[in-house]
PDB file of C-alpha atoms in Angstrom:
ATOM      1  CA  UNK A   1      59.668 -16.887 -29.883  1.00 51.00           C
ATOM      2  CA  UNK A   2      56.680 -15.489 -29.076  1.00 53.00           C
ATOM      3  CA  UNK A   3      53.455 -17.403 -29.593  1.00 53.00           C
ATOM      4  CA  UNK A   4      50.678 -14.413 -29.163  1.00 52.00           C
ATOM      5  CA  UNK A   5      50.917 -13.646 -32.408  1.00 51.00           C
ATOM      6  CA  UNK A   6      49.755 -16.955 -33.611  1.00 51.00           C
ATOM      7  CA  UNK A   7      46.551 -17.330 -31.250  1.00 50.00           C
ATOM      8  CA  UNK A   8      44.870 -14.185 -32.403  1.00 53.00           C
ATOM      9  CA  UNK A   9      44.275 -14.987 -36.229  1.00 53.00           C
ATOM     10  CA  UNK A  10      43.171 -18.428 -34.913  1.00 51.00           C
ATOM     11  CA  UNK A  11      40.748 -16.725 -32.533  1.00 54.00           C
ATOM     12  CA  UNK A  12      39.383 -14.701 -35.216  1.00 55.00           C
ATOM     13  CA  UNK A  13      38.995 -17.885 -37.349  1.00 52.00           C
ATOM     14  CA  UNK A  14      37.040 -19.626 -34.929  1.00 52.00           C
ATOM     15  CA  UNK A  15      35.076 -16.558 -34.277  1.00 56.00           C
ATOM     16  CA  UNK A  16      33.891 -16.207 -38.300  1.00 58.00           C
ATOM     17  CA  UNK A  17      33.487 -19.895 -38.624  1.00 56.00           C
ATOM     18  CA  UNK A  18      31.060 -19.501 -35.242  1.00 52.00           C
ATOM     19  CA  UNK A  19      29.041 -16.428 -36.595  1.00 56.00           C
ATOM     20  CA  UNK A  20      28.656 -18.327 -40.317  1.00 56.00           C
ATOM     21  CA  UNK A  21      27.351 -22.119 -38.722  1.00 49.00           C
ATOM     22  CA  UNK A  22      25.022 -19.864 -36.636  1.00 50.00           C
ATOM     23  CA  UNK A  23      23.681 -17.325 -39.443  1.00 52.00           C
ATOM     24  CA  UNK A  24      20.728 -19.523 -40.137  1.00 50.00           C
ATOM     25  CA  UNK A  25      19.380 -20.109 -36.700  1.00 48.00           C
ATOM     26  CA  UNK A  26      19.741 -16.542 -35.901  1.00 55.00           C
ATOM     27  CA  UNK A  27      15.780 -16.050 -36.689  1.00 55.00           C
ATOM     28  CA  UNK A  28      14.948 -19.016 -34.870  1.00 57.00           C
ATOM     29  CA  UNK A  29      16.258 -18.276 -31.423  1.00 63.00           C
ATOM     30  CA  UNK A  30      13.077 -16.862 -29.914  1.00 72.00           C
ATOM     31  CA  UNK A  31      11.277 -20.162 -30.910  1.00 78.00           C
ATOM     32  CA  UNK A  32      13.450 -21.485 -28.223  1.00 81.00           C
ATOM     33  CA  UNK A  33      12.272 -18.912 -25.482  1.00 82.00           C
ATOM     34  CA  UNK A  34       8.351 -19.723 -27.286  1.00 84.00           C
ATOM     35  CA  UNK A  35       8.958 -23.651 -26.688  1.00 89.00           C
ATOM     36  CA  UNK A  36      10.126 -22.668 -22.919  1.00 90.00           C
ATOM     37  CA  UNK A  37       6.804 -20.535 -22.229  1.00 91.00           C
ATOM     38  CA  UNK A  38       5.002 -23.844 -23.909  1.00 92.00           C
ATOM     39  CA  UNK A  39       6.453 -25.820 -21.656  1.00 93.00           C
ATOM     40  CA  UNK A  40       5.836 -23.713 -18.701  1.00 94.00           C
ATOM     41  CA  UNK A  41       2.277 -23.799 -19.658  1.00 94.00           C
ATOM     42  CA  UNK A  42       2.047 -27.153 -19.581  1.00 96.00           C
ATOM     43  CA  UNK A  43       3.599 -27.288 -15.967  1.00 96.00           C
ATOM     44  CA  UNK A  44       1.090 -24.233 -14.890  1.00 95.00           C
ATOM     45  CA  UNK A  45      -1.650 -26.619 -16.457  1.00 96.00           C
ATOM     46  CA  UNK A  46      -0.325 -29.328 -14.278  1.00 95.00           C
ATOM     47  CA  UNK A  47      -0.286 -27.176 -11.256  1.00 94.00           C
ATOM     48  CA  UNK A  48      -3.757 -25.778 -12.145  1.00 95.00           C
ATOM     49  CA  UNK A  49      -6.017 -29.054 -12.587  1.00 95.00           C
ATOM     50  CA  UNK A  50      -3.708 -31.594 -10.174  1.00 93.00           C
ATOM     51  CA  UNK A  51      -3.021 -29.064  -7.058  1.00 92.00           C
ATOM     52  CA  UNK A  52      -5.674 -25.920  -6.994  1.00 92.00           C
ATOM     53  CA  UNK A  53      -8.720 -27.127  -8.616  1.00 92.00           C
ATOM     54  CA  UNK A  54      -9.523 -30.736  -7.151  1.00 92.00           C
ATOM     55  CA  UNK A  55     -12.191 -30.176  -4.700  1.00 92.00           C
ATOM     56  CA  UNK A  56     -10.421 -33.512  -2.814  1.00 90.00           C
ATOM     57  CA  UNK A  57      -7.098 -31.240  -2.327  1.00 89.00           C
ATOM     58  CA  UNK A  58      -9.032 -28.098  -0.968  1.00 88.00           C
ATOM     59  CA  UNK A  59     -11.189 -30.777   1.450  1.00 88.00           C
ATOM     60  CA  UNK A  60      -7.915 -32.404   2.487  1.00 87.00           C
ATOM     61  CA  UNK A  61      -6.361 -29.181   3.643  1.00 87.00           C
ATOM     62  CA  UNK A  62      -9.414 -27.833   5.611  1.00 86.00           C
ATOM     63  CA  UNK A  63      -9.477 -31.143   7.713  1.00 76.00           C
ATOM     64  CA  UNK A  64      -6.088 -32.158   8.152  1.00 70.00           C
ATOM     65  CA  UNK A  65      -3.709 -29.786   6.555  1.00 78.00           C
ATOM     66  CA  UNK A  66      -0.792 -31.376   5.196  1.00 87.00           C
ATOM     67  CA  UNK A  67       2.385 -30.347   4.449  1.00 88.00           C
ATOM     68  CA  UNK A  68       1.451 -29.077   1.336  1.00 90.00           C
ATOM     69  CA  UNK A  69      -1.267 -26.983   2.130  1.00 91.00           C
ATOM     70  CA  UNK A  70       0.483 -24.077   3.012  1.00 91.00           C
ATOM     71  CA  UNK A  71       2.406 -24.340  -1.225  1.00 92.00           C
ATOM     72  CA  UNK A  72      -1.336 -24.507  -2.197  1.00 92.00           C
ATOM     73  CA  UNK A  73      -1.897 -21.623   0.079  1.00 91.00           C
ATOM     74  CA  UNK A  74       0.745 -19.445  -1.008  1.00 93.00           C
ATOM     75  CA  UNK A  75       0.173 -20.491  -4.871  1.00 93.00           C
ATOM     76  CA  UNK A  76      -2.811 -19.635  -4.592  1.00 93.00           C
ATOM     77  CA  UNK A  77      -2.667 -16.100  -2.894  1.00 94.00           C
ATOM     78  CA  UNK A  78       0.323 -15.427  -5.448  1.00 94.00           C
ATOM     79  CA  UNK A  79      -2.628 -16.513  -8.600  1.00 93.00           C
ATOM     80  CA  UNK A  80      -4.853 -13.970  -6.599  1.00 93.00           C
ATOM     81  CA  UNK A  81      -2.436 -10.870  -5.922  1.00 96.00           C
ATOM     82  CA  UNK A  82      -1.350 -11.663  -9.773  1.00 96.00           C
ATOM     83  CA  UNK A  83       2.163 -11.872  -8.311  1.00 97.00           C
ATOM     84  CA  UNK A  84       3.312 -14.591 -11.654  1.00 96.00           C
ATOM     85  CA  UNK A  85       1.749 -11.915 -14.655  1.00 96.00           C
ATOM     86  CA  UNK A  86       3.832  -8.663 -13.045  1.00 97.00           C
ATOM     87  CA  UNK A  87       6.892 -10.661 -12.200  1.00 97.00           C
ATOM     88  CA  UNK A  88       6.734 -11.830 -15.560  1.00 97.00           C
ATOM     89  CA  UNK A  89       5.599  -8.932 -16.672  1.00 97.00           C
ATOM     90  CA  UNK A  90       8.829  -7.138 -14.969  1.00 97.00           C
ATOM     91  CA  UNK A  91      11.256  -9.458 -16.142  1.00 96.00           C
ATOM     92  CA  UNK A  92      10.059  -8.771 -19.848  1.00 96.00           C
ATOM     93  CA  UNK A  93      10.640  -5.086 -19.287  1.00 96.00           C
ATOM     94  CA  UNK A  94      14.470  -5.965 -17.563  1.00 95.00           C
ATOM     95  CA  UNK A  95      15.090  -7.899 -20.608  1.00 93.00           C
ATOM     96  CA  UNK A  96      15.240  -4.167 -22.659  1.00 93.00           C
ATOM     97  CA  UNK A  97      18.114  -3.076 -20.386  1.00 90.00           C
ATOM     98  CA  UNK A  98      20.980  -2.610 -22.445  1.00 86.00           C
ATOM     99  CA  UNK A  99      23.068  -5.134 -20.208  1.00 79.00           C
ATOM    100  CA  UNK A 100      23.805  -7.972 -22.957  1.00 72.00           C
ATOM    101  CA  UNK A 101      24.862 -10.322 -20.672  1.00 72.00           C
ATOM    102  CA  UNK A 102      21.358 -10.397 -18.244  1.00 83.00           C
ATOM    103  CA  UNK A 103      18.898  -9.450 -21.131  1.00 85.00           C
ATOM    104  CA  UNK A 104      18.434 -13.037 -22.199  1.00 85.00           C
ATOM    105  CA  UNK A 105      18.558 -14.534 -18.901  1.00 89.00           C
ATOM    106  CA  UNK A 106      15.543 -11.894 -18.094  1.00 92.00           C
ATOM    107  CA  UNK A 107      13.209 -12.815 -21.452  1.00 92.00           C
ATOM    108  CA  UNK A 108      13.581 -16.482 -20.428  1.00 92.00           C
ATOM    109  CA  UNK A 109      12.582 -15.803 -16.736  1.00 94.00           C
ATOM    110  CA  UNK A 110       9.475 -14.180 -18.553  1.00 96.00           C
ATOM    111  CA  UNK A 111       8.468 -16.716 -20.664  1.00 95.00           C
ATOM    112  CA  UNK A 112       8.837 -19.082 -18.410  1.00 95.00           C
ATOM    113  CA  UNK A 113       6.812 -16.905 -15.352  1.00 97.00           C
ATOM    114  CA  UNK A 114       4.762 -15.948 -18.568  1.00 97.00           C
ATOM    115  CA  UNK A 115       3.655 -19.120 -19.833  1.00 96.00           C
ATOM    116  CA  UNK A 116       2.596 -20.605 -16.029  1.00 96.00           C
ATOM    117  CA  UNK A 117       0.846 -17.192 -15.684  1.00 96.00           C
ATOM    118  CA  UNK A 118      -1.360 -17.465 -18.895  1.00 96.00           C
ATOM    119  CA  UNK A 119      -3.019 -20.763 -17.285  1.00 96.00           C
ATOM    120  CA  UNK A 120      -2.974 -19.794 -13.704  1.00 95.00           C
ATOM    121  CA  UNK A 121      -5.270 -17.341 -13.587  1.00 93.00           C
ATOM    122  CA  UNK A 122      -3.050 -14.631 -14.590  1.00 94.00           C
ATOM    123  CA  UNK A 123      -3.205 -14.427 -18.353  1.00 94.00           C
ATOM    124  CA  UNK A 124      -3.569 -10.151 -19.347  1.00 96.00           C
ATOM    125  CA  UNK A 125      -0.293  -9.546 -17.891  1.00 96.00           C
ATOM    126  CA  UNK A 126       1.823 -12.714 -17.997  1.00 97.00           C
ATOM    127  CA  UNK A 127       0.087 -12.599 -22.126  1.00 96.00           C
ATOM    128  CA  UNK A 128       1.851  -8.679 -22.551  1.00 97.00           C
ATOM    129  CA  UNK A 129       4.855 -10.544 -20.967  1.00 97.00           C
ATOM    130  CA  UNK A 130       5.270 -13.330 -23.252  1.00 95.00           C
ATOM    131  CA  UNK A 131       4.868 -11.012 -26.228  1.00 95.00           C
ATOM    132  CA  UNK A 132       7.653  -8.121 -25.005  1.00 95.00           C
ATOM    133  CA  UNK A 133       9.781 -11.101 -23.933  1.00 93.00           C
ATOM    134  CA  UNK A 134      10.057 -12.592 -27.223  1.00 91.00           C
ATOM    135  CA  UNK A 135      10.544  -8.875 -28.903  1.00 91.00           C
ATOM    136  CA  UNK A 136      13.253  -8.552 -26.576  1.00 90.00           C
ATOM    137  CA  UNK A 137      15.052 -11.791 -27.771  1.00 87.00           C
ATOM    138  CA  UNK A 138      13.756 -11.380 -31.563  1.00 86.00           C
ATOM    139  CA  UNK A 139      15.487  -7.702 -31.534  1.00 85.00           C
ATOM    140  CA  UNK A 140      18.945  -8.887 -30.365  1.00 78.00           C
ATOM    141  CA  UNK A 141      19.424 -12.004 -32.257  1.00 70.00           C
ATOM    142  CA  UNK A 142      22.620 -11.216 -33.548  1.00 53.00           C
ATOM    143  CA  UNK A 143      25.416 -12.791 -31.776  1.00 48.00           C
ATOM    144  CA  UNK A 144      28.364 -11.414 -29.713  1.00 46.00           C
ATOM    145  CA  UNK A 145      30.923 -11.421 -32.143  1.00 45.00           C
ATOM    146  CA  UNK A 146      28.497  -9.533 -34.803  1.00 46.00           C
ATOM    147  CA  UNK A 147      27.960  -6.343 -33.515  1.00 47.00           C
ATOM    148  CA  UNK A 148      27.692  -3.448 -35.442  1.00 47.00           C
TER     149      UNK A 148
END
């Protein structure tokens, strides 16, 4: 007896009862990628007032030079080159790539890179970022198993 046929209608089952629990977050899952870029703000706002700002940290590394000094270097020549806004920027533009699989993972890099850029010094292109980032994810909400 052959048990293949069995699976399939269960697979499709699982697959409708999936895409009908999910039908009412569907316009809500760019708030997810917004909450991420909030969150990376608030770490970029961290970074900003506690590591590149404090006249004691810029003192400390001109005497002594820690360890850290060279991070605080190389954060701030990335802030200066605006290395975070065009990497963020460039993700946001990867994320329209037809490639279903990576176009997610390449908004989230953006808001992410996006929301650290718009406090670090960086905030026209990591701002353009954020907003073609979240049209990326708002334009493909629909799921997998939902295509047209």
């Amino acid at each position: 007896v052959d048990s293949r046929p069995q699976i399939r209608p269960y697979r499709a089952m699982t697959g409708r009862i999936s895409a009908i629990l999910s039908a009412p977050f569907k316009a809500a899952r760019p708030l997810g990628g917004l909450a991420l870029a909030g969150a990376a703000a608030l770490f970029g706002l961290g970074l900003r007032y506690g590591f590149i700002e404090p006249e004691q940290m810029g003192a400390a590394c001109e005497q002594a030079g820690p360890w850290w000094c060279m991070l605080r270097r190389g954060l701030m020549s990335a802030v200066g080159w605006n290395a975070i806004g065009l990497a963020a920027l460039a993700c946001a533009l990867l994320s329209f790539l037809p490639d279903p699989r990576r176009h997610a993972t390449a908004a989230h890099v953006a808001l992410a890179l996006g929301g650290a850029g718009l406090v670090l010094y960086n905030a026209t292109t990591a701002s353009a970022a954020v907003v073609l980032a979240l049209i990326s994810l708002a334009l493909r909400r629909q799921g997998p198993a939902e295509k047209p």
